[in-house]
Coordinates of C-alpha atoms in Angstrom, one line a residue:
M1 CA -19.9 13.0 31.5
T2 CA -18.6 10.6 29.5
S3 CA -15.9 7.7 30.8
G4 CA -12.6 8.3 28.9
K5 CA -10.0 5.7 28.1
V6 CA -6.7 5.3 26.8
Y7 CA -5.7 2.8 24.1
L8 CA -2.0 2.3 23.9
M9 CA -2.0 1.7 20.0
G10 CA 0.7 0.1 17.9
A11 CA 0.7 1.7 14.0
G12 CA 2.5 -1.1 12.2
P13 CA 5.8 -0.6 11.1
G14 CA 5.2 2.4 8.8
N15 CA 2.5 2.2 6.0
L16 CA -1.3 2.3 6.4
D17 CA -1.7 -0.9 4.8
Y18 CA -0.5 -2.2 7.9
L19 CA -2.5 -1.2 10.0
T20 CA -4.8 -3.5 12.2
L21 CA -8.5 -3.6 11.6
K22 CA -8.9 -3.3 15.2
G23 CA -6.4 -0.3 15.5
Y24 CA -8.6 1.4 12.2
Q25 CA -11.8 1.5 14.8
V26 CA -9.5 3.1 17.3
L27 CA -9.4 6.2 15.5
S28 CA -12.0 6.6 14.1
I29 CA -13.9 7.8 17.2
A30 CA -10.3 9.6 18.7
D31 CA -10.7 12.4 21.1
V32 CA -7.0 12.8 21.4
L33 CA -4.3 11.0 19.3
I34 CA -0.9 11.9 21.3
Y35 CA 1.7 10.4 18.5
D36 CA 5.1 9.2 18.5
D37 CA 7.7 8.8 15.1
L38 CA 7.6 6.2 12.7
V39 CA 4.1 6.7 12.1
D40 CA 2.5 6.7 8.2
P41 CA 1.2 10.6 8.0
Q42 CA -1.8 8.8 6.8
L43 CA -2.5 7.6 9.9
L44 CA -3.5 11.2 10.7
Q45 CA -6.2 11.6 8.3
L46 CA -8.0 8.5 10.2
V47 CA -9.5 10.6 13.1
P48 CA -12.2 12.9 13.9
S49 CA -11.6 16.0 12.0
E50 CA -12.2 18.0 15.8
C51 CA -9.8 15.3 17.3
I52 CA -6.7 17.0 19.4
Q53 CA -3.1 16.3 18.0
L54 CA -0.1 16.4 19.8
Y55 CA 2.9 14.6 18.5
M56 CA 5.4 13.2 20.7
G57 CA 7.9 12.0 19.5
K58 CA 11.2 9.8 20.3
R59 CA 14.4 9.8 18.3
G60 CA 18.0 9.1 19.1
G61 CA 20.1 12.3 20.2
S62 CA 17.1 14.8 19.0
P63 CA 15.3 16.6 21.4
S64 CA 12.1 15.2 22.8
T65 CA 9.1 15.5 25.4
P66 CA 9.6 13.4 28.5
Q67 CA 8.2 10.6 29.4
D68 CA 6.6 12.1 32.6
I69 CA 4.8 14.3 30.8
I70 CA 3.1 12.5 28.1
N71 CA 2.4 9.8 30.9
L72 CA 0.4 13.6 32.7
L73 CA -1.3 13.8 29.4
L74 CA -2.8 10.4 29.4
V75 CA -4.4 10.8 32.8
D76 CA -5.5 14.6 32.6
F77 CA -7.2 13.6 29.5
C78 CA -8.9 10.7 30.1
L79 CA -9.8 11.9 33.3
Q80 CA -11.4 14.5 31.0
G81 CA -13.6 11.9 29.5
K82 CA -11.5 11.9 26.6
Q83 CA -11.0 8.6 24.0
V84 CA -7.1 8.6 23.7
V85 CA -4.9 7.2 21.8
R86 CA -1.6 6.8 22.1
L87 CA 0.2 5.9 18.9
K88 CA 3.5 4.2 18.6
G89 CA 5.0 3.1 15.8
G90 CA 5.6 -0.8 15.6
D91 CA 3.6 -2.8 18.5
P92 CA 3.4 -0.8 21.7
F93 CA 5.0 -3.9 24.2
I94 CA 7.9 -3.9 22.0
F95 CA 11.0 -1.4 22.7
G96 CA 7.4 1.2 22.9
R97 CA 7.6 2.5 26.5
A98 CA 4.1 1.3 27.5
N99 CA 5.3 0.3 30.7
P100 CA 5.7 3.6 32.5
E101 CA 2.3 5.0 30.7
I102 CA 0.3 1.8 31.7
E103 CA 1.7 1.8 35.5
S104 CA 0.6 6.2 35.6
L105 CA -3.5 5.2 34.3
V106 CA -3.8 2.1 37.0
A107 CA -2.3 4.4 39.4
S108 CA -5.1 7.3 38.3
N109 CA -7.9 4.7 38.0
C110 CA -8.0 5.7 34.4
D111 CA -9.2 2.7 31.9
Y112 CA -7.0 1.3 29.4
E113 CA -6.6 -0.9 26.5
V114 CA -3.9 -2.0 24.3
I115 CA -4.1 -3.0 21.0
P116 CA -1.5 -4.9 19.0
G117 CA 0.5 -3.9 15.6
I118 CA 2.8 -5.5 13.5
S119 CA 6.6 -5.0 15.0
S120 CA 9.6 -3.8 12.6
A121 CA 11.0 -6.5 13.8
L122 CA 8.9 -9.1 12.1
A123 CA 7.5 -6.9 9.2
A124 CA 10.8 -5.8 7.9
P125 CA 13.2 -8.6 7.2
L126 CA 9.5 -10.5 5.8
L127 CA 8.8 -7.5 3.2
A128 CA 12.9 -7.9 2.6
G129 CA 12.4 -10.9 1.5
I130 CA 14.9 -12.9 4.6
P131 CA 12.7 -15.6 6.7
L132 CA 13.8 -15.2 9.7
T133 CA 13.0 -19.0 10.9
D134 CA 14.4 -22.0 8.6
K135 CA 14.4 -25.6 9.0
N136 CA 18.2 -25.6 8.1
L137 CA 19.5 -22.2 8.7
S138 CA 17.6 -20.5 11.4
R139 CA 16.1 -22.9 14.5
C140 CA 15.5 -19.6 16.0
F141 CA 15.8 -15.8 15.9
V142 CA 16.1 -12.9 19.1
V143 CA 15.0 -9.2 18.7
L144 CA 17.2 -6.7 20.3
S145 CA 17.8 -3.4 20.7
G146 CA 20.8 -2.1 19.3
H147 CA 20.6 1.2 22.0
D148 CA 23.2 0.2 24.0
P149 CA 25.2 -2.9 22.8
D150 CA 28.1 -2.6 25.8
S151 CA 25.1 -3.4 28.1
L152 CA 24.1 -6.8 26.0
D153 CA 25.7 -10.6 26.9
W154 CA 26.9 -10.8 23.6
E155 CA 28.6 -14.2 24.2
A156 CA 24.8 -15.2 24.1
I157 CA 23.7 -13.9 21.6
A158 CA 26.5 -14.9 19.1
L159 CA 25.4 -18.6 19.6
I160 CA 21.5 -17.4 17.5
D161 CA 21.2 -18.3 14.4
T162 CA 19.3 -15.6 13.4
I163 CA 19.9 -11.7 15.4
V164 CA 17.5 -8.4 14.7
I165 CA 18.4 -5.6 15.7
L166 CA 16.2 -2.3 16.1
M167 CA 18.1 0.9 16.9
G168 CA 21.4 -0.1 16.1
G169 CA 22.6 2.0 12.9
R170 CA 24.6 4.1 15.6
S171 CA 26.3 1.8 17.0
L172 CA 26.8 -0.9 13.8
E173 CA 30.2 -0.8 14.0
A174 CA 30.7 -1.9 17.7
I175 CA 27.5 -4.4 16.9
I176 CA 29.6 -6.0 14.7
N177 CA 32.8 -6.2 16.6
H178 CA 31.2 -7.4 19.6
L179 CA 29.7 -10.0 17.6
Q180 CA 33.8 -10.8 15.4
D181 CA 35.1 -11.0 19.4
K182 CA 32.8 -14.1 20.4
G183 CA 33.7 -15.9 17.6
R184 CA 30.5 -15.4 14.5
S185 CA 32.8 -15.3 11.4
P186 CA 33.5 -12.2 9.2
T187 CA 31.3 -13.9 6.2
T188 CA 28.2 -14.3 8.7
P189 CA 25.2 -12.8 5.9
I190 CA 24.1 -9.1 7.1
A191 CA 21.4 -6.5 6.1
I192 CA 20.0 -3.4 6.8
I193 CA 16.6 -2.2 6.1
R194 CA 15.6 1.3 6.4
D195 CA 12.3 3.0 6.1
C196 CA 10.7 -0.9 6.5
A197 CA 7.5 -0.7 4.7
R198 CA 7.8 3.0 3.4
P199 CA 8.0 4.0 -0.1
Q200 CA 11.4 4.8 0.1
Q201 CA 12.6 1.5 2.2
Q202 CA 16.1 0.3 1.5
I203 CA 18.2 -2.5 2.0
W204 CA 22.0 -3.0 2.0
S205 CA 23.4 -7.0 2.2
G206 CA 26.9 -8.0 2.6
T207 CA 28.9 -9.2 5.2
L208 CA 30.1 -8.5 8.9
E209 CA 33.2 -7.6 7.3
T210 CA 32.2 -6.0 4.3
I211 CA 28.5 -3.9 5.4
V212 CA 30.6 -0.8 7.6
D213 CA 32.0 0.4 4.3
Q214 CA 28.9 -0.4 2.1
V215 CA 26.6 1.9 4.6
A216 CA 29.5 4.6 5.7
E217 CA 28.2 8.0 5.9
I218 CA 24.7 7.1 5.1
S219 CA 22.4 7.6 7.7
L220 CA 20.6 4.4 9.2
S221 CA 17.5 5.1 10.9
P222 CA 14.9 4.1 10.9
T223 CA 16.9 0.6 10.2
V224 CA 15.8 -2.9 11.5
I225 CA 19.7 -5.3 11.3
V226 CA 19.6 -9.0 10.2
I227 CA 22.1 -11.2 10.8
G228 CA 22.6 -15.1 10.1
D229 CA 22.2 -17.2 7.3
V230 CA 19.1 -16.7 6.3
V231 CA 20.0 -13.5 4.7
T232 CA 21.4 -15.5 1.9
L233 CA 17.6 -17.0 1.2
R234 CA 16.6 -13.2 0.5
Q235 CA 16.7 -13.2 -3.1
M236 CA 14.9 -16.3 -3.7
S237 CA 12.6 -15.2 -1.9
S238 CA 12.3 -11.2 -2.7
S239 CA 12.7 -12.4 -6.7
S240 CA 9.8 -10.9 -8.7
S241 CA 9.4 -10.8 -12.5
L242 CA 6.2 -7.8 -12.1
P243 CA 8.2 -5.3 -14.9
L244 CA 8.4 -2.7 -12.8
S245 CA 10.6 -4.5 -9.6
G246 CA 13.3 -2.8 -8.5
K247 CA 12.1 1.1 -9.8
T248 CA 11.1 3.7 -7.5
V249 CA 8.1 6.4 -9.3
L250 CA 7.7 9.5 -7.8
V251 CA 3.9 10.5 -9.0
T252 CA 3.5 14.2 -9.3
R253 CA -0.5 14.8 -8.9
S254 CA -2.6 15.9 -6.2
A255 CA -2.9 14.2 -3.1
E256 CA -6.4 13.6 -4.1
Q257 CA -6.2 12.2 -7.7
S258 CA -2.6 10.0 -7.1
S259 CA -3.5 7.0 -5.2
K260 CA -4.7 5.2 -8.6
F261 CA -1.8 5.9 -10.4
S262 CA -0.2 4.4 -7.4
D263 CA -1.9 1.2 -7.5
L264 CA -1.0 1.0 -11.0
L265 CA 2.6 1.5 -10.6
Q266 CA 2.5 -1.0 -7.3
Q267 CA 0.2 -3.4 -9.0
Q268 CA 3.1 -3.4 -11.7
G269 CA 6.1 -3.8 -8.8
A270 CA 7.3 -0.3 -8.5
T271 CA 7.7 1.3 -5.4
V272 CA 6.2 4.2 -5.3
I273 CA 6.4 7.8 -3.7
E274 CA 3.7 10.7 -3.4
M275 CA 4.7 13.9 -4.3
P276 CA 1.6 16.3 -3.9
A277 CA 2.3 19.0 -6.4
L278 CA -1.3 20.2 -6.7
E279 CA -3.7 21.6 -4.1
I280 CA -7.8 21.0 -5.6
T281 CA -10.0 23.7 -3.5
P282 CA -13.1 25.7 -4.2
P283 CA -13.0 28.7 -6.8
S284 CA -12.9 32.3 -5.1
S285 CA -16.2 33.0 -5.8
W286 CA -19.3 30.6 -6.9
E287 CA -21.4 33.6 -8.7
K288 CA -20.7 32.6 -12.5
L289 CA -21.1 28.9 -11.5
D290 CA -24.3 29.5 -9.7
Q291 CA -25.9 31.3 -12.1
A292 CA -25.0 29.2 -15.2
I293 CA -26.8 26.4 -13.1
A294 CA -30.0 28.5 -12.5
N295 CA -29.6 28.7 -16.6
L296 CA -28.9 25.1 -17.9
G297 CA -31.5 24.8 -20.1
E298 CA -29.9 28.2 -22.3
F299 CA -27.5 25.4 -23.1
D300 CA -27.0 23.0 -25.8
W301 CA -23.4 21.2 -24.3
L302 CA -21.9 21.1 -21.5
I303 CA -17.7 20.1 -22.3
L304 CA -15.9 19.0 -18.9
T305 CA -12.3 18.4 -19.0
S306 CA -11.4 16.9 -15.7
A307 CA -12.6 15.0 -13.3
N308 CA -12.4 17.8 -11.1
G309 CA -14.5 20.1 -13.2
V310 CA -17.2 17.0 -12.6
N311 CA -17.1 16.4 -9.3
Y312 CA -17.1 20.1 -8.8
F313 CA -19.7 20.8 -11.4
F314 CA -22.3 17.9 -9.7
E315 CA -21.4 18.7 -6.0
R316 CA -22.5 22.2 -7.0
L317 CA -25.8 21.2 -8.6
G318 CA -26.3 19.0 -5.8
D319 CA -25.6 22.1 -3.4
R320 CA -28.4 24.2 -5.6
G321 CA -31.0 21.8 -5.2
K322 CA -30.5 20.3 -8.3
D323 CA -29.2 16.9 -9.8
A324 CA -28.4 15.2 -13.0
R325 CA -32.4 15.3 -14.2
S326 CA -31.6 19.3 -15.0
L327 CA -29.1 17.8 -17.7
A328 CA -32.2 16.6 -20.0
G329 CA -31.6 19.0 -22.6
V330 CA -28.4 19.8 -22.7
K331 CA -25.3 17.1 -24.5
I332 CA -22.2 16.2 -22.4
A333 CA -18.6 16.4 -24.2
V334 CA -15.7 15.1 -22.0
V335 CA -12.2 14.8 -22.7
G336 CA -10.7 11.8 -21.1
K337 CA -11.1 8.2 -20.5
K338 CA -10.6 9.6 -16.2
T339 CA -13.3 12.1 -16.6
A340 CA -15.6 10.5 -18.5
E341 CA -15.2 7.8 -15.5
T342 CA -16.1 10.6 -12.9
L343 CA -19.2 11.5 -14.8
K344 CA -20.3 8.0 -15.0
Q345 CA -20.0 7.8 -11.0
Q346 CA -22.9 10.5 -11.1
G347 CA -24.4 8.6 -13.1
V348 CA -24.2 9.9 -16.4
L349 CA -22.8 8.9 -20.4
A350 CA -21.5 11.2 -22.2
D351 CA -22.5 12.2 -25.3
Y352 CA -19.1 12.8 -26.7
I353 CA -15.7 11.8 -26.3
P354 CA -12.9 12.2 -28.4
P355 CA -11.1 9.7 -29.5
D356 CA -7.0 10.6 -28.3
F357 CA -8.4 12.1 -25.2
V358 CA -7.2 15.2 -25.3
A359 CA -9.0 18.9 -25.5
D360 CA -7.6 19.7 -29.1
S361 CA -8.8 16.5 -30.4
L362 CA -12.1 17.3 -29.2
I363 CA -12.7 20.8 -31.5
D364 CA -10.8 18.2 -34.5
H365 CA -13.8 15.9 -34.3
F366 CA -17.0 17.8 -32.4
P367 CA -19.5 15.8 -33.6
E368 CA -22.0 18.5 -34.6
E369 CA -21.5 21.9 -36.1
L370 CA -20.8 24.7 -33.7
K371 CA -21.7 27.7 -35.6
G372 CA -25.0 29.1 -32.9
K373 CA -24.2 26.6 -30.0
K374 CA -24.2 27.8 -26.3
I375 CA -21.9 25.8 -24.3
L376 CA -21.2 25.7 -20.6
F377 CA -17.4 25.0 -19.5
P378 CA -17.2 24.6 -15.7
R379 CA -12.9 24.8 -15.9
V380 CA -10.5 25.7 -12.9
E381 CA -10.0 29.2 -12.6
T382 CA -6.5 30.3 -13.3
G383 CA -3.7 28.9 -15.0
G384 CA -5.9 27.0 -17.9
R385 CA -5.3 26.4 -21.3
E386 CA -7.0 29.0 -23.6
V387 CA -6.9 26.9 -26.8
L388 CA -10.5 24.9 -26.5
V389 CA -12.6 28.4 -25.7
K390 CA -10.6 30.0 -29.0
E391 CA -10.8 26.9 -30.9
L392 CA -14.8 26.2 -30.1
G393 CA -15.4 30.1 -30.6
G394 CA -14.0 30.6 -33.6
Q395 CA -16.1 28.0 -35.1
G396 CA -19.0 30.3 -34.3
A397 CA -19.6 29.0 -30.5
K398 CA -20.8 31.0 -27.7
V399 CA -18.7 29.1 -24.4
I400 CA -19.9 30.5 -21.2
E401 CA -17.0 29.6 -18.7
V402 CA -17.0 29.5 -15.4
P403 CA -14.8 28.8 -12.1
A404 CA -15.9 25.4 -10.8
Y405 CA -12.2 25.1 -8.7
Q406 CA -9.1 25.9 -8.4
S407 CA -5.6 24.4 -8.4
G408 CA -2.4 25.6 -6.4
C409 CA 0.6 24.8 -5.7
P410 CA 1.6 22.9 -2.2
Q411 CA 3.9 25.7 0.3
Q412 CA 6.4 23.4 0.4
I413 CA 8.0 20.1 -1.3
N414 CA 6.9 16.5 0.3
P415 CA 10.1 16.2 3.2
Q416 CA 9.5 12.6 2.0
A417 CA 10.3 12.9 -1.9
W418 CA 12.7 15.5 -1.2
Q419 CA 14.9 13.3 0.7
A420 CA 14.2 10.6 -2.0
L421 CA 15.3 12.9 -4.5
Q422 CA 18.6 14.2 -2.5
E423 CA 19.6 10.9 -1.7
K424 CA 19.4 9.8 -5.5
M425 CA 16.4 7.1 -4.9
I426 CA 14.1 8.1 -7.8
D427 CA 14.7 6.2 -11.0
I428 CA 11.3 8.3 -13.0
I429 CA 9.4 10.8 -12.4
T430 CA 5.9 11.0 -13.6
F431 CA 4.2 14.0 -14.5
A432 CA 0.4 14.1 -15.8
S433 CA -0.1 17.8 -16.3
S434 CA 1.6 20.8 -17.4
K435 CA 0.4 22.3 -13.7
T436 CA 2.4 19.4 -11.9
V437 CA 5.6 20.2 -13.7
Q438 CA 5.1 23.7 -13.1
N439 CA 4.6 23.3 -9.8
F440 CA 7.7 20.8 -9.4
Y441 CA 9.9 23.0 -10.8
Y442 CA 8.8 25.6 -8.3
L443 CA 9.0 23.2 -5.0
L444 CA 12.4 21.8 -6.4
Q445 CA 13.6 25.5 -7.3
Q446 CA 12.7 26.0 -3.7
A447 CA 14.6 23.7 -2.1
L448 CA 17.5 23.6 -3.6
T449 CA 17.7 27.6 -3.0
S450 CA 17.5 26.7 1.0
N451 CA 20.5 23.6 0.8
S452 CA 22.3 25.6 -1.4
E453 CA 22.1 22.6 -3.7
N454 CA 23.0 22.3 -7.6
S455 CA 20.1 23.4 -10.6
P456 CA 17.2 21.0 -10.7
Q457 CA 18.3 20.3 -14.0
G458 CA 21.8 19.1 -12.0
L459 CA 20.0 17.1 -9.1
L460 CA 17.5 14.9 -12.2
E461 CA 20.2 14.0 -14.2
K462 CA 19.8 10.4 -14.1
V463 CA 15.9 10.6 -13.3
C464 CA 13.6 9.6 -16.0
I465 CA 11.1 12.2 -16.8
A466 CA 7.4 11.0 -17.8
S467 CA 5.0 12.8 -19.3
I468 CA 1.1 12.0 -20.2
G469 CA 0.9 13.3 -23.3
P470 CA 2.1 16.1 -26.0
Q471 CA 1.2 19.1 -23.4
T472 CA 2.4 17.8 -20.6
S473 CA 5.8 17.2 -22.1
K474 CA 5.9 20.7 -23.6
T475 CA 5.8 21.9 -20.2
C476 CA 8.4 19.4 -19.4
Y477 CA 10.7 20.6 -22.4
E478 CA 10.4 24.0 -20.8
A479 CA 11.0 23.7 -17.7
L480 CA 13.6 20.6 -17.5
G481 CA 15.1 20.3 -21.0
R482 CA 14.1 17.1 -21.2
V483 CA 11.3 14.1 -21.8
D484 CA 12.6 10.5 -21.7
I485 CA 8.9 9.0 -22.1
E486 CA 5.9 9.8 -23.7
A487 CA 2.5 8.1 -23.7
Q488 CA 0.8 6.4 -26.4
E489 CA -2.5 7.0 -25.0
Y490 CA -2.8 10.0 -22.9
T491 CA -4.3 8.0 -19.8
L492 CA -2.6 7.1 -16.6
E493 CA -2.8 3.3 -17.9
G494 CA -1.1 4.8 -21.3
L495 CA 1.9 5.8 -19.0
T496 CA 1.9 3.5 -16.9
D497 CA 2.9 1.2 -20.4
A498 CA 4.8 3.5 -21.4
L499 CA 7.1 3.0 -18.0
I500 CA 7.1 -0.9 -18.6
Q501 CA 8.1 -0.6 -22.6
W502 CA 10.6 1.7 -21.1
V503 CA 12.1 -0.2 -19.0
N504 CA 11.6 -3.4 -21.3
H505 CA 13.9 -1.4 -23.7
S506 CA 16.6 -0.1 -21.4

């Protein structure tokens, strides 16, 4: 039997981007993943599909799995010959309860390895633009837990230039009282960083005298507190000339498609929260597409109107033992730059791309007479627009529609996005298709009903609604009552440019 091993591993401060390379490699071989709170859900996608995933989070004031049970699980899986990853937020040796786990592993002769992670004690101040050391303002700093403030030596702590406190949100007032009792001035700067390194990160700055009122009735978990004169350096360190700096954008696309748009927005300084509003899946049956693929030589044109249509068509083409050479006698028309780029990745160039990147433009500018032409149109199974088929048929073409994929609505709203909407953290919501608007509205209604809140329009009253083009805008008006931004060029790049123009003129 293969020897088992346990990896006590730090996940970093809360974002996949800050996982170490060693951590990435270990997750890829995991048989069992036992993970804590504050771990980026994207990390869970890095383990093999057959990996056993067990959530063992511990949050103050909430029920949690006893440490003894976790210790037993680690030992048991290891003795079964499994590669076990014990994934902890931050670094496993900074308030990570690693010692009792190591003791249990050693007592049972289990092999283990500790893999460091970036602690939020270091990352949160940095990402907030606060240097923990400075030759004039901070010669040293201390990191401590605020879980039980009364047990700490505040007389000694108060003398240290910079104080970093983890798990101190619930004890903020007690911490401030202790420091002032031991001589720290009420005007001492303080910063509170919640959800460090995540898209919903928030920062409050003030003084020991003012901060409690600033964050009254706000949940401060998870949070990192920084106290000291270096907090005054934050504006100098974090100022940015990027056009979308300070704006939080909610991206409503399918999970498979959101990354590129998020990257574009982040490059312009935006904080991005992704809310999957589409789930892309295979069609209910491949029969019609398979039949069309078997008779590709009969068609004059292949029309592709989405990256999903391209990907699913060519994937199925390969499954049927064919490749792009089967399209030798077929001309290809695509709608949109993204669709054309996706087609190019398959090693195929489009014969025709309409100038305005929309289906209506394809009909208006089609390069040859359509009468008598036979056209293959792989498309979404349900819910797509019918105008293209109707207009092509009206000009004498015979259009064969075949389902190539299906787009559905997720079962519930993404919790992170819902929290951000409730807490009025969102400045802009972007929509890149009518379906994302419809699904977003449905998910929002569901969440509002279960939480007895106001209408979707009320919740979005101060949020800018941005659309990629006319058809999406029409659906925005129908569902949400308004559109504030519409891209001039109907692409993700065009939508990004439209957001920048709106920010510059608002």
